[in-house]
Amino acid sequence: MLYAQVHLTLPAWIHDAFDPAATYASDEDKVALAIELSRRNVEARSGGPFGAVVFGPDDRVIAAGVNRVVPHSTSLAHAENMAYMLAQQRLQTPRLNDVVSPVTLATSSQPCCQCYGATIWAGIDRLLIGARAEDVMELTEFDEGPLPADWTGELERRGIAVVRDILRTDARAVLRAYGEGGGERY
Protein backbone atom coordinates (compact mmCIF):
# COMPACT_ATOMS: atom_id res chain seq x y z
CA MET A 1 0.00 0.00 0.00
CA LEU A 2 1.18 3.50 -0.83
CA TYR A 3 1.53 5.77 2.20
CA ALA A 4 -0.75 8.78 1.73
CA GLN A 5 -0.07 10.84 4.83
CA VAL A 6 2.73 11.99 7.09
CA HIS A 7 2.32 12.35 10.83
CA LEU A 8 5.05 14.12 12.78
CA THR A 9 4.93 15.02 16.47
CA LEU A 10 7.01 16.74 19.08
CA PRO A 11 7.82 14.84 22.27
CA ALA A 12 5.23 15.09 25.05
CA TRP A 13 7.64 16.99 27.32
CA ILE A 14 7.41 20.04 25.01
CA HIS A 15 4.21 21.14 26.78
CA ASP A 16 6.11 21.61 30.05
CA ALA A 17 9.24 23.12 28.49
CA PHE A 18 8.08 26.75 28.44
CA ASP A 19 5.16 29.05 29.10
CA PRO A 20 3.48 29.88 25.76
CA ALA A 21 2.21 33.19 27.19
CA ALA A 22 5.70 34.36 28.18
CA THR A 23 7.56 37.03 26.24
CA TYR A 24 11.19 36.59 25.21
CA ALA A 25 12.28 40.19 24.67
CA SER A 26 16.00 39.79 24.00
CA ASP A 27 17.84 37.82 21.37
CA GLU A 28 19.61 35.96 24.19
CA ASP A 29 16.27 34.98 25.75
CA LYS A 30 15.07 33.61 22.42
CA VAL A 31 18.20 31.57 21.71
CA ALA A 32 18.34 30.39 25.34
CA LEU A 33 14.92 28.80 24.85
CA ALA A 34 16.06 27.06 21.65
CA ILE A 35 19.16 25.76 23.46
CA GLU A 36 17.06 24.59 26.41
CA LEU A 37 14.81 22.63 24.04
CA SER A 38 17.86 21.05 22.40
CA ARG A 39 19.22 20.07 25.83
CA ARG A 40 15.91 18.55 26.91
CA ASN A 41 15.68 16.63 23.63
CA VAL A 42 19.09 15.07 24.28
CA GLU A 43 18.34 14.29 27.92
CA ALA A 44 14.98 12.72 27.06
CA ARG A 45 16.57 10.81 24.16
CA SER A 46 13.71 12.01 21.99
CA GLY A 47 15.84 13.22 19.07
CA GLY A 48 19.00 15.03 18.11
CA PRO A 49 20.66 18.02 19.81
CA PHE A 50 18.79 20.77 18.02
CA GLY A 51 16.02 23.17 19.04
CA ALA A 52 14.31 25.99 17.16
CA VAL A 53 11.61 28.50 18.06
CA VAL A 54 9.54 30.81 15.84
CA PHE A 55 8.67 34.12 17.50
CA GLY A 56 6.15 36.72 16.42
CA PRO A 57 6.45 40.51 16.61
CA ASP A 58 5.19 40.42 20.22
CA ASP A 59 8.22 38.28 21.25
CA ARG A 60 5.94 35.33 22.05
CA VAL A 61 6.35 31.79 20.77
CA ILE A 62 4.35 30.98 17.65
CA ALA A 63 5.80 27.47 17.45
CA ALA A 64 8.74 25.45 18.71
CA GLY A 65 10.52 22.42 17.34
CA VAL A 66 13.19 19.90 18.18
CA ASN A 67 14.98 17.39 16.02
CA ARG A 68 12.79 14.30 15.46
CA VAL A 69 14.64 12.65 12.54
CA VAL A 70 15.33 9.26 14.12
CA PRO A 71 12.02 8.84 16.01
CA HIS A 72 10.05 9.58 12.82
CA SER A 73 12.43 7.98 10.30
CA THR A 74 12.53 11.07 8.12
CA SER A 75 15.46 13.30 7.26
CA LEU A 76 13.11 16.29 7.07
CA ALA A 77 12.23 16.38 10.79
CA HIS A 78 14.92 18.89 11.72
CA ALA A 79 14.13 21.33 14.54
CA GLU A 80 13.79 24.30 12.19
CA ASN A 81 11.48 22.42 9.84
CA MET A 82 9.33 21.17 12.70
CA ALA A 83 9.01 24.73 14.04
CA TYR A 84 8.25 26.12 10.56
CA MET A 85 5.57 23.53 9.82
CA LEU A 86 3.86 24.03 13.18
CA ALA A 87 3.97 27.83 12.81
CA GLN A 88 2.63 27.59 9.24
CA GLN A 89 -0.24 25.38 10.40
CA ARG A 90 -1.00 27.68 13.32
CA LEU A 91 -1.06 30.80 11.12
CA GLN A 92 -2.55 28.97 8.12
CA THR A 93 0.06 30.25 5.67
CA PRO A 94 3.17 28.80 4.02
CA ARG A 95 4.90 32.20 4.28
CA LEU A 96 4.80 33.37 7.89
CA ASN A 97 5.66 37.03 7.38
CA ASP A 98 2.74 37.42 4.99
CA VAL A 99 0.53 37.21 8.11
CA VAL A 100 2.68 38.69 10.93
CA SER A 101 5.95 40.59 10.85
CA PRO A 102 8.65 40.56 11.89
CA VAL A 103 9.03 36.82 12.37
CA THR A 104 12.16 35.60 14.16
CA LEU A 105 13.63 32.11 14.21
CA ALA A 106 15.93 31.34 17.13
CA THR A 107 17.93 28.16 16.67
CA SER A 108 20.39 26.36 18.89
CA SER A 109 22.72 25.75 15.94
CA GLN A 110 23.27 27.22 12.50
CA PRO A 111 20.81 25.80 9.97
CA CYS A 112 22.14 22.99 7.80
CA CYS A 113 21.80 23.20 4.02
CA GLN A 114 18.24 21.82 4.16
CA CYS A 115 17.06 24.23 6.86
CA TYR A 116 18.86 27.13 5.17
CA GLY A 117 16.60 26.68 2.14
CA ALA A 118 13.52 26.26 4.31
CA THR A 119 14.38 29.51 6.10
CA ILE A 120 14.27 31.42 2.82
CA TRP A 121 10.83 30.10 1.89
CA ALA A 122 9.21 30.10 5.35
CA GLY A 123 9.00 33.88 5.58
CA ILE A 124 11.53 34.61 8.30
CA ASP A 125 12.72 38.19 8.92
CA ARG A 126 15.39 37.52 11.57
CA LEU A 127 17.56 34.45 12.18
CA LEU A 128 19.25 34.09 15.58
CA ILE A 129 21.91 31.38 15.88
CA GLY A 130 23.69 29.75 18.83
CA ALA A 131 26.40 27.31 17.68
CA ARG A 132 28.05 27.42 14.26
CA ALA A 133 28.06 24.61 11.69
CA GLU A 134 31.72 23.98 12.44
CA ASP A 135 30.79 23.43 16.10
CA VAL A 136 28.18 20.86 15.07
CA MET A 137 30.68 19.00 12.86
CA GLU A 138 33.48 19.21 15.46
CA LEU A 139 31.41 17.95 18.39
CA THR A 140 29.05 15.46 16.70
CA GLU A 141 29.08 13.22 13.64
CA PHE A 142 26.63 15.37 11.70
CA ASP A 143 27.41 16.60 8.18
CA GLU A 144 25.76 20.01 7.83
CA GLY A 145 26.05 20.00 4.04
CA PRO A 146 27.11 22.75 1.64
CA LEU A 147 26.00 26.37 1.91
CA PRO A 148 26.80 29.28 -0.40
CA ALA A 149 30.18 30.84 0.43
CA ASP A 150 28.44 34.04 1.56
CA TRP A 151 25.37 32.37 3.05
CA THR A 152 24.71 35.15 5.57
CA GLY A 153 25.00 37.76 2.83
CA GLU A 154 22.59 35.79 0.66
CA LEU A 155 20.02 35.67 3.47
CA GLU A 156 20.48 39.38 4.17
CA ARG A 157 20.01 40.19 0.45
CA ARG A 158 16.68 38.36 0.76
CA GLY A 159 15.66 40.49 3.74
CA ILE A 160 16.61 38.05 6.51
CA ALA A 161 18.81 39.61 9.20
CA VAL A 162 21.29 37.13 10.69
CA VAL A 163 22.83 37.28 14.18
CA ARG A 164 25.34 34.55 15.03
CA ASP A 165 27.14 33.25 18.12
CA ILE A 166 24.39 34.06 20.62
CA LEU A 167 25.13 31.95 23.72
CA ARG A 168 27.47 29.89 21.53
CA THR A 169 29.25 28.34 24.52
CA ASP A 170 25.93 27.07 25.92
CA ALA A 171 24.91 25.67 22.54
CA ARG A 172 28.29 23.96 22.15
CA ALA A 173 27.86 22.33 25.57
CA VAL A 174 24.69 20.56 24.37
CA LEU A 175 26.42 19.41 21.19
CA ARG A 176 29.39 18.15 23.20
CA ALA A 177 27.14 16.21 25.61
CA TYR A 178 25.33 14.64 22.67
CA GLY A 179 28.57 13.73 20.86
CA GLU A 180 30.18 12.29 23.98
CA GLY A 181 27.00 10.35 24.76
CA GLY A 182 27.20 8.50 21.45
CA GLY A 183 23.85 9.82 20.19
CA GLU A 184 22.16 8.91 16.95
CA ARG A 185 23.69 10.48 13.86
CA TYR A 186 20.67 12.54 12.79
Coordinates of C-alpha atoms in Angstrom, one line a residue:
M1 CA 0.0 0.0 0.0
L2 CA 1.2 3.5 -0.8
Y3 CA 1.5 5.8 2.2
A4 CA -0.8 8.8 1.7
Q5 CA -0.1 10.8 4.8
V6 CA 2.7 12.0 7.1
H7 CA 2.3 12.3 10.8
L8 CA 5.1 14.1 12.8
T9 CA 4.9 15.0 16.5
L10 CA 7.0 16.7 19.1
P11 CA 7.8 14.8 22.3
A12 CA 5.2 15.1 25.1
W13 CA 7.6 17.0 27.3
I14 CA 7.4 20.0 25.0
H15 CA 4.2 21.1 26.8
D16 CA 6.1 21.6 30.0
A17 CA 9.2 23.1 28.5
F18 CA 8.1 26.7 28.4
D19 CA 5.2 29.1 29.1
P20 CA 3.5 29.9 25.8
A21 CA 2.2 33.2 27.2
A22 CA 5.7 34.4 28.2
T23 CA 7.6 37.0 26.2
Y24 CA 11.2 36.6 25.2
A25 CA 12.3 40.2 24.7
S26 CA 16.0 39.8 24.0
D27 CA 17.8 37.8 21.4
E28 CA 19.6 36.0 24.2
D29 CA 16.3 35.0 25.7
K30 CA 15.1 33.6 22.4
V31 CA 18.2 31.6 21.7
A32 CA 18.3 30.4 25.3
L33 CA 14.9 28.8 24.8
A34 CA 16.1 27.1 21.7
I35 CA 19.2 25.8 23.5
E36 CA 17.1 24.6 26.4
L37 CA 14.8 22.6 24.0
S38 CA 17.9 21.0 22.4
R39 CA 19.2 20.1 25.8
R40 CA 15.9 18.5 26.9
N41 CA 15.7 16.6 23.6
V42 CA 19.1 15.1 24.3
E43 CA 18.3 14.3 27.9
A44 CA 15.0 12.7 27.1
R45 CA 16.6 10.8 24.2
S46 CA 13.7 12.0 22.0
G47 CA 15.8 13.2 19.1
G48 CA 19.0 15.0 18.1
P49 CA 20.7 18.0 19.8
F50 CA 18.8 20.8 18.0
G51 CA 16.0 23.2 19.0
A52 CA 14.3 26.0 17.2
V53 CA 11.6 28.5 18.1
V54 CA 9.5 30.8 15.8
F55 CA 8.7 34.1 17.5
G56 CA 6.1 36.7 16.4
P57 CA 6.4 40.5 16.6
D58 CA 5.2 40.4 20.2
D59 CA 8.2 38.3 21.3
R60 CA 5.9 35.3 22.1
V61 CA 6.3 31.8 20.8
I62 CA 4.4 31.0 17.7
A63 CA 5.8 27.5 17.4
A64 CA 8.7 25.5 18.7
G65 CA 10.5 22.4 17.3
V66 CA 13.2 19.9 18.2
N67 CA 15.0 17.4 16.0
R68 CA 12.8 14.3 15.5
V69 CA 14.6 12.6 12.5
V70 CA 15.3 9.3 14.1
P71 CA 12.0 8.8 16.0
H72 CA 10.0 9.6 12.8
S73 CA 12.4 8.0 10.3
T74 CA 12.5 11.1 8.1
S75 CA 15.5 13.3 7.3
L76 CA 13.1 16.3 7.1
A77 CA 12.2 16.4 10.8
H78 CA 14.9 18.9 11.7
A79 CA 14.1 21.3 14.5
E80 CA 13.8 24.3 12.2
N81 CA 11.5 22.4 9.8
M82 CA 9.3 21.2 12.7
A83 CA 9.0 24.7 14.0
Y84 CA 8.3 26.1 10.6
M85 CA 5.6 23.5 9.8
L86 CA 3.9 24.0 13.2
A87 CA 4.0 27.8 12.8
Q88 CA 2.6 27.6 9.2
Q89 CA -0.2 25.4 10.4
R90 CA -1.0 27.7 13.3
L91 CA -1.1 30.8 11.1
Q92 CA -2.5 29.0 8.1
T93 CA 0.1 30.2 5.7
P94 CA 3.2 28.8 4.0
R95 CA 4.9 32.2 4.3
L96 CA 4.8 33.4 7.9
N97 CA 5.7 37.0 7.4
D98 CA 2.7 37.4 5.0
V99 CA 0.5 37.2 8.1
V100 CA 2.7 38.7 10.9
S101 CA 6.0 40.6 10.8
P102 CA 8.7 40.6 11.9
V103 CA 9.0 36.8 12.4
T104 CA 12.2 35.6 14.2
L105 CA 13.6 32.1 14.2
A106 CA 15.9 31.3 17.1
T107 CA 17.9 28.2 16.7
S108 CA 20.4 26.4 18.9
S109 CA 22.7 25.8 15.9
Q110 CA 23.3 27.2 12.5
P111 CA 20.8 25.8 10.0
C112 CA 22.1 23.0 7.8
C113 CA 21.8 23.2 4.0
Q114 CA 18.2 21.8 4.2
C115 CA 17.1 24.2 6.9
Y116 CA 18.9 27.1 5.2
G117 CA 16.6 26.7 2.1
A118 CA 13.5 26.3 4.3
T119 CA 14.4 29.5 6.1
I120 CA 14.3 31.4 2.8
W121 CA 10.8 30.1 1.9
A122 CA 9.2 30.1 5.3
G123 CA 9.0 33.9 5.6
I124 CA 11.5 34.6 8.3
D125 CA 12.7 38.2 8.9
R126 CA 15.4 37.5 11.6
L127 CA 17.6 34.5 12.2
L128 CA 19.3 34.1 15.6
I129 CA 21.9 31.4 15.9
G130 CA 23.7 29.7 18.8
A131 CA 26.4 27.3 17.7
R132 CA 28.0 27.4 14.3
A133 CA 28.1 24.6 11.7
E134 CA 31.7 24.0 12.4
D135 CA 30.8 23.4 16.1
V136 CA 28.2 20.9 15.1
M137 CA 30.7 19.0 12.9
E138 CA 33.5 19.2 15.5
L139 CA 31.4 17.9 18.4
T140 CA 29.1 15.5 16.7
E141 CA 29.1 13.2 13.6
F142 CA 26.6 15.4 11.7
D143 CA 27.4 16.6 8.2
E144 CA 25.8 20.0 7.8
G145 CA 26.0 20.0 4.0
P146 CA 27.1 22.7 1.6
L147 CA 26.0 26.4 1.9
P148 CA 26.8 29.3 -0.4
A149 CA 30.2 30.8 0.4
D150 CA 28.4 34.0 1.6
W151 CA 25.4 32.4 3.0
T152 CA 24.7 35.1 5.6
G153 CA 25.0 37.8 2.8
E154 CA 22.6 35.8 0.7
L155 CA 20.0 35.7 3.5
E156 CA 20.5 39.4 4.2
R157 CA 20.0 40.2 0.5
R158 CA 16.7 38.4 0.8
G159 CA 15.7 40.5 3.7
I160 CA 16.6 38.1 6.5
A161 CA 18.8 39.6 9.2
V162 CA 21.3 37.1 10.7
V163 CA 22.8 37.3 14.2
R164 CA 25.3 34.6 15.0
D165 CA 27.1 33.3 18.1
I166 CA 24.4 34.1 20.6
L167 CA 25.1 31.9 23.7
R168 CA 27.5 29.9 21.5
T169 CA 29.3 28.3 24.5
D170 CA 25.9 27.1 25.9
A171 CA 24.9 25.7 22.5
R172 CA 28.3 24.0 22.1
A173 CA 27.9 22.3 25.6
V174 CA 24.7 20.6 24.4
L175 CA 26.4 19.4 21.2
R176 CA 29.4 18.2 23.2
A177 CA 27.1 16.2 25.6
Y178 CA 25.3 14.6 22.7
G179 CA 28.6 13.7 20.9
E180 CA 30.2 12.3 24.0
G181 CA 27.0 10.3 24.8
G182 CA 27.2 8.5 21.4
G183 CA 23.9 9.8 20.2
E184 CA 22.2 8.9 16.9
R185 CA 23.7 10.5 13.9
Y186 CA 20.7 12.5 12.8

